[in-house]
Amino acid sequence: MNIALGLQDFLVTRTKRSWEPEEDLFASGVVSSLFALELVVYLEKAYGVEVEGENLSIDNFRTIRRIEELVRELQAAAS
Amino acid sequence: MIAVLGAGVMGTAIATLAIGHGVPVTLVDTDADKLAAAEQSVRRQLRGARLVGAMPRSGPVGELTRTGDLDDVAGASAVIEAVTELPDLKAKVLAAVSSIVAPGTLLLTNTSAIPVDELASAVDRPEDVAGAHFMNPPYLIRMVEVIRGPRTSEAAMAAVRDLLGALDRDHVTVGDGPGFVINRVLQRTINEAARIVGEGIATPEDVDALFQGCLGHRTGPLATADLIGLDNVVDSLRVLHERTGDAGYAPCDLLLAKVHEGRFGRKTGQGFYDHGGAQS
């Protein structure tokens, strides 16, 4: 499944608005830091990755683009 | 090892705060289901705290031991009581634990509103009892309201400072009384905000937007209430109402209705707001 599209679906469902690939999810105040963990758990389930250690930083989840990169990196490292 | 009594919202969050700072925790609850759920809940909260940079991402993690047997806290260096906000239950639990731990062991109650001295009367050594009103979630909110009761010893206060230092928390110490500072003001504010919504004067969104925009509050009183848990808000209001006789603290109809419907806020997924499913 295309990561960016899947992520868009998840975010639209949960935040009731669409997001640009480079838009900061947390800057607007629409998305809370409590929601960030739900996002991590969603990614782990949807893409079979584990986010731990230094990767577990909100800066890695600020934009759809950055999240996509992280998921690809983790998938590559796992395979 | 510190003991945390009660595996509810605050108990699990305080356990998270402690193990995340390398302090081993024995978490006690009589409810086996709650105790079973606590492991995942603490793990989830620890990850959330690390995610936002509120807790160290490396370094030792304290061991979490879960038990239904209060006798297992015998060797604790301090006890944090975080059971349901019911005065008789808190008094009973504190009395039981005070007979198990060594004399001089700090007994710290996380009560929302019950005067510390009232709870101290239930134990063998009232001088060992102090209050620490942690905010939810305690790993994100650094400030803790510490309450010194009239009989709390200087040794107990020193133990509170040591404990909060180990947990990397700030604190302000205040005197005793129903609701102390925060909840004497906050619970009345929540009650009044709920009454306003019940009267159709404003929506929860509008009330909170005004508190954010006009007063610089981070979330507003009703989003705060959903985070605290409306069941706890009603319990705290009753404690305040019974002890002050002030009708302003009598829980309003809308709050009572929501609790009756099981809409406790964030923890059940529904309160004044829709939180999209229950969260631990």
Coordinates of N, CA, C and O in Angstrom, one line a residue, chain A residues 14 16 32-34 36-38 40-41 44 50-59 61, chain B residues 43-53 57-58 137 139-140 227 266 274-276 279:
Chain A
R14 N -9.1 10.9 11.2 CA -8.9 11.3 12.6 C -8.9 12.8 12.8 O -9.3 13.3 13.9
K16 N -10.2 15.1 10.4 CA -11.3 15.7 9.6 C -10.9 16.8 8.8 O -11.6 17.8 8.5
S32 N -2.8 17.0 18.4 CA -2.1 17.2 19.7 C -0.9 16.2 19.8 O -0.8 15.2 19.0
S33 N -0.1 16.4 20.8 CA 1.1 15.5 21.0 C 0.6 14.2 21.5 O 1.2 13.2 21.2
L34 N -0.6 14.1 22.1 CA -1.2 12.9 22.5 C -1.5 12.0 21.3 O -1.4 10.8 21.3
A36 N 0.1 12.0 18.6 CA 1.3 11.5 17.9 C 1.6 10.0 18.2 O 2.0 9.3 17.3
L37 N 1.3 9.6 19.4 CA 1.5 8.2 19.7 C 0.5 7.3 19.0 O 0.9 6.2 18.5
E38 N -0.7 7.7 18.8 CA -1.7 7.0 18.0 C -1.2 6.8 16.6 O -1.3 5.7 15.9
V40 N 2.0 6.7 15.7 CA 3.1 5.7 15.7 C 2.5 4.3 15.7 O 2.9 3.4 15.0
V41 N 1.5 4.1 16.6 CA 0.9 2.8 16.7 C 0.3 2.4 15.4 O 0.4 1.2 15.0
E44 N 3.0 1.3 12.9 CA 3.6 0.0 13.3 C 2.7 -1.1 12.8 O 3.2 -2.1 12.3
E50 N 8.8 -1.2 13.6 CA 8.8 -0.9 15.0 C 9.6 0.4 15.2 O 10.7 0.5 14.7
V51 N 9.0 1.3 15.9 CA 9.7 2.6 16.1 C 10.1 2.7 17.6 O 9.4 2.7 18.5
E52 N 11.5 2.6 17.7 CA 12.0 2.6 19.1 C 13.2 3.5 19.2 O 13.7 4.1 18.2
G53 N 13.8 3.6 20.4 CA 15.0 4.3 20.7 C 15.0 5.8 20.2 O 14.0 6.5 20.3
E54 N 16.0 6.2 19.5 CA 16.1 7.6 19.1 C 15.1 8.0 18.0 O 14.8 9.1 17.8
N55 N 14.6 6.9 17.3 CA 13.6 7.2 16.2 C 12.3 7.7 16.9 O 11.5 8.3 16.2
L56 N 12.1 7.3 18.1 CA 10.8 7.7 18.8 C 10.9 9.1 19.2 O 10.9 9.5 20.4
S57 N 10.9 10.0 18.2 CA 10.9 11.4 18.4 C 9.9 12.1 17.6 O 9.8 11.8 16.4
I58 N 9.2 13.0 18.1 CA 8.1 13.7 17.4 C 8.5 14.3 16.1 O 7.8 14.5 15.2
D59 N 9.8 14.7 16.1 CA 10.3 15.4 14.9 C 10.3 14.5 13.7 O 10.2 15.0 12.5
F61 N 7.8 12.7 12.9 CA 6.4 12.5 12.6 C 5.7 13.9 12.2 O 4.5 14.0 12.2
Chain B
R43 N 3.5 0.8 29.3 CA 4.4 0.8 28.1 C 4.0 1.8 27.1 O 4.8 2.5 26.5
R44 N 2.7 1.9 26.8 CA 2.2 2.9 25.9 C 2.5 4.3 26.3 O 2.9 5.2 25.6
Q45 N 2.3 4.6 27.6 CA 2.5 5.9 28.1 C 4.0 6.3 28.1 O 4.4 7.4 27.8
L46 N 4.8 5.3 28.4 CA 6.3 5.5 28.4 C 6.7 5.9 27.0 O 7.5 6.8 26.8
R47 N 6.2 5.2 26.0 CA 6.5 5.5 24.6 C 6.0 6.9 24.2 O 6.7 7.7 23.6
G48 N 4.8 7.3 24.6 CA 4.3 8.6 24.4 C 5.1 9.7 25.0 O 5.4 10.7 24.3
A49 N 5.5 9.5 26.2 CA 6.4 10.5 26.9 C 7.7 10.6 26.2 O 8.2 11.7 26.0
R50 N 8.3 9.5 25.8 CA 9.6 9.6 25.0 C 9.4 10.3 23.7 O 10.2 11.0 23.2
L51 N 8.3 10.0 23.1 CA 8.0 10.5 21.7 C 8.0 12.0 21.7 O 8.6 12.7 20.9
V52 N 7.4 12.6 22.8 CA 7.4 14.1 22.8 C 8.6 14.7 23.6 O 8.6 15.9 23.8
G53 N 9.5 13.8 23.9 CA 10.8 14.3 24.6 C 10.6 14.6 26.1 O 11.4 15.3 26.7
R57 N 15.1 9.1 26.5 CA 14.9 8.0 25.5 C 15.9 6.8 25.8 O 15.7 5.7 25.3
S58 N 16.9 7.1 26.5 CA 17.9 6.0 26.9 C 18.0 6.0 28.4 O 17.4 6.8 29.1
P137 N -1.4 14.2 32.2 CA -0.5 13.1 32.6 C 0.7 13.6 33.3 O 1.3 14.6 32.8
Y139 N 3.7 12.8 33.5 CA 5.0 12.7 32.8 C 5.1 13.9 31.8 O 6.2 14.2 31.3
L140 N 4.0 14.5 31.5 CA 4.0 15.7 30.6 C 3.9 17.0 31.4 O 4.5 18.0 30.9
L227 N -9.9 15.1 30.1 CA -8.6 14.5 30.4 C -8.6 14.0 31.8 O -8.1 12.9 32.1
R266 N -11.9 11.2 28.0 CA -10.8 10.6 27.2 C -10.7 9.1 27.5 O -10.5 8.3 26.5
D274 N -15.7 14.1 21.5 CA -15.6 12.7 21.0 C -14.1 12.5 20.8 O -13.4 13.2 20.0
H275 N -13.5 11.5 21.5 CA -12.1 11.3 21.4 C -11.7 10.1 20.5 O -10.6 9.6 20.5
G276 N -12.7 9.6 19.8 CA -12.4 8.6 18.8 C -11.9 7.3 19.4 O -10.8 6.8 19.1
Q279 N -9.0 5.5 25.3 CA -7.6 5.5 25.4 C -7.1 5.2 26.8 O -7.8 5.5 27.7

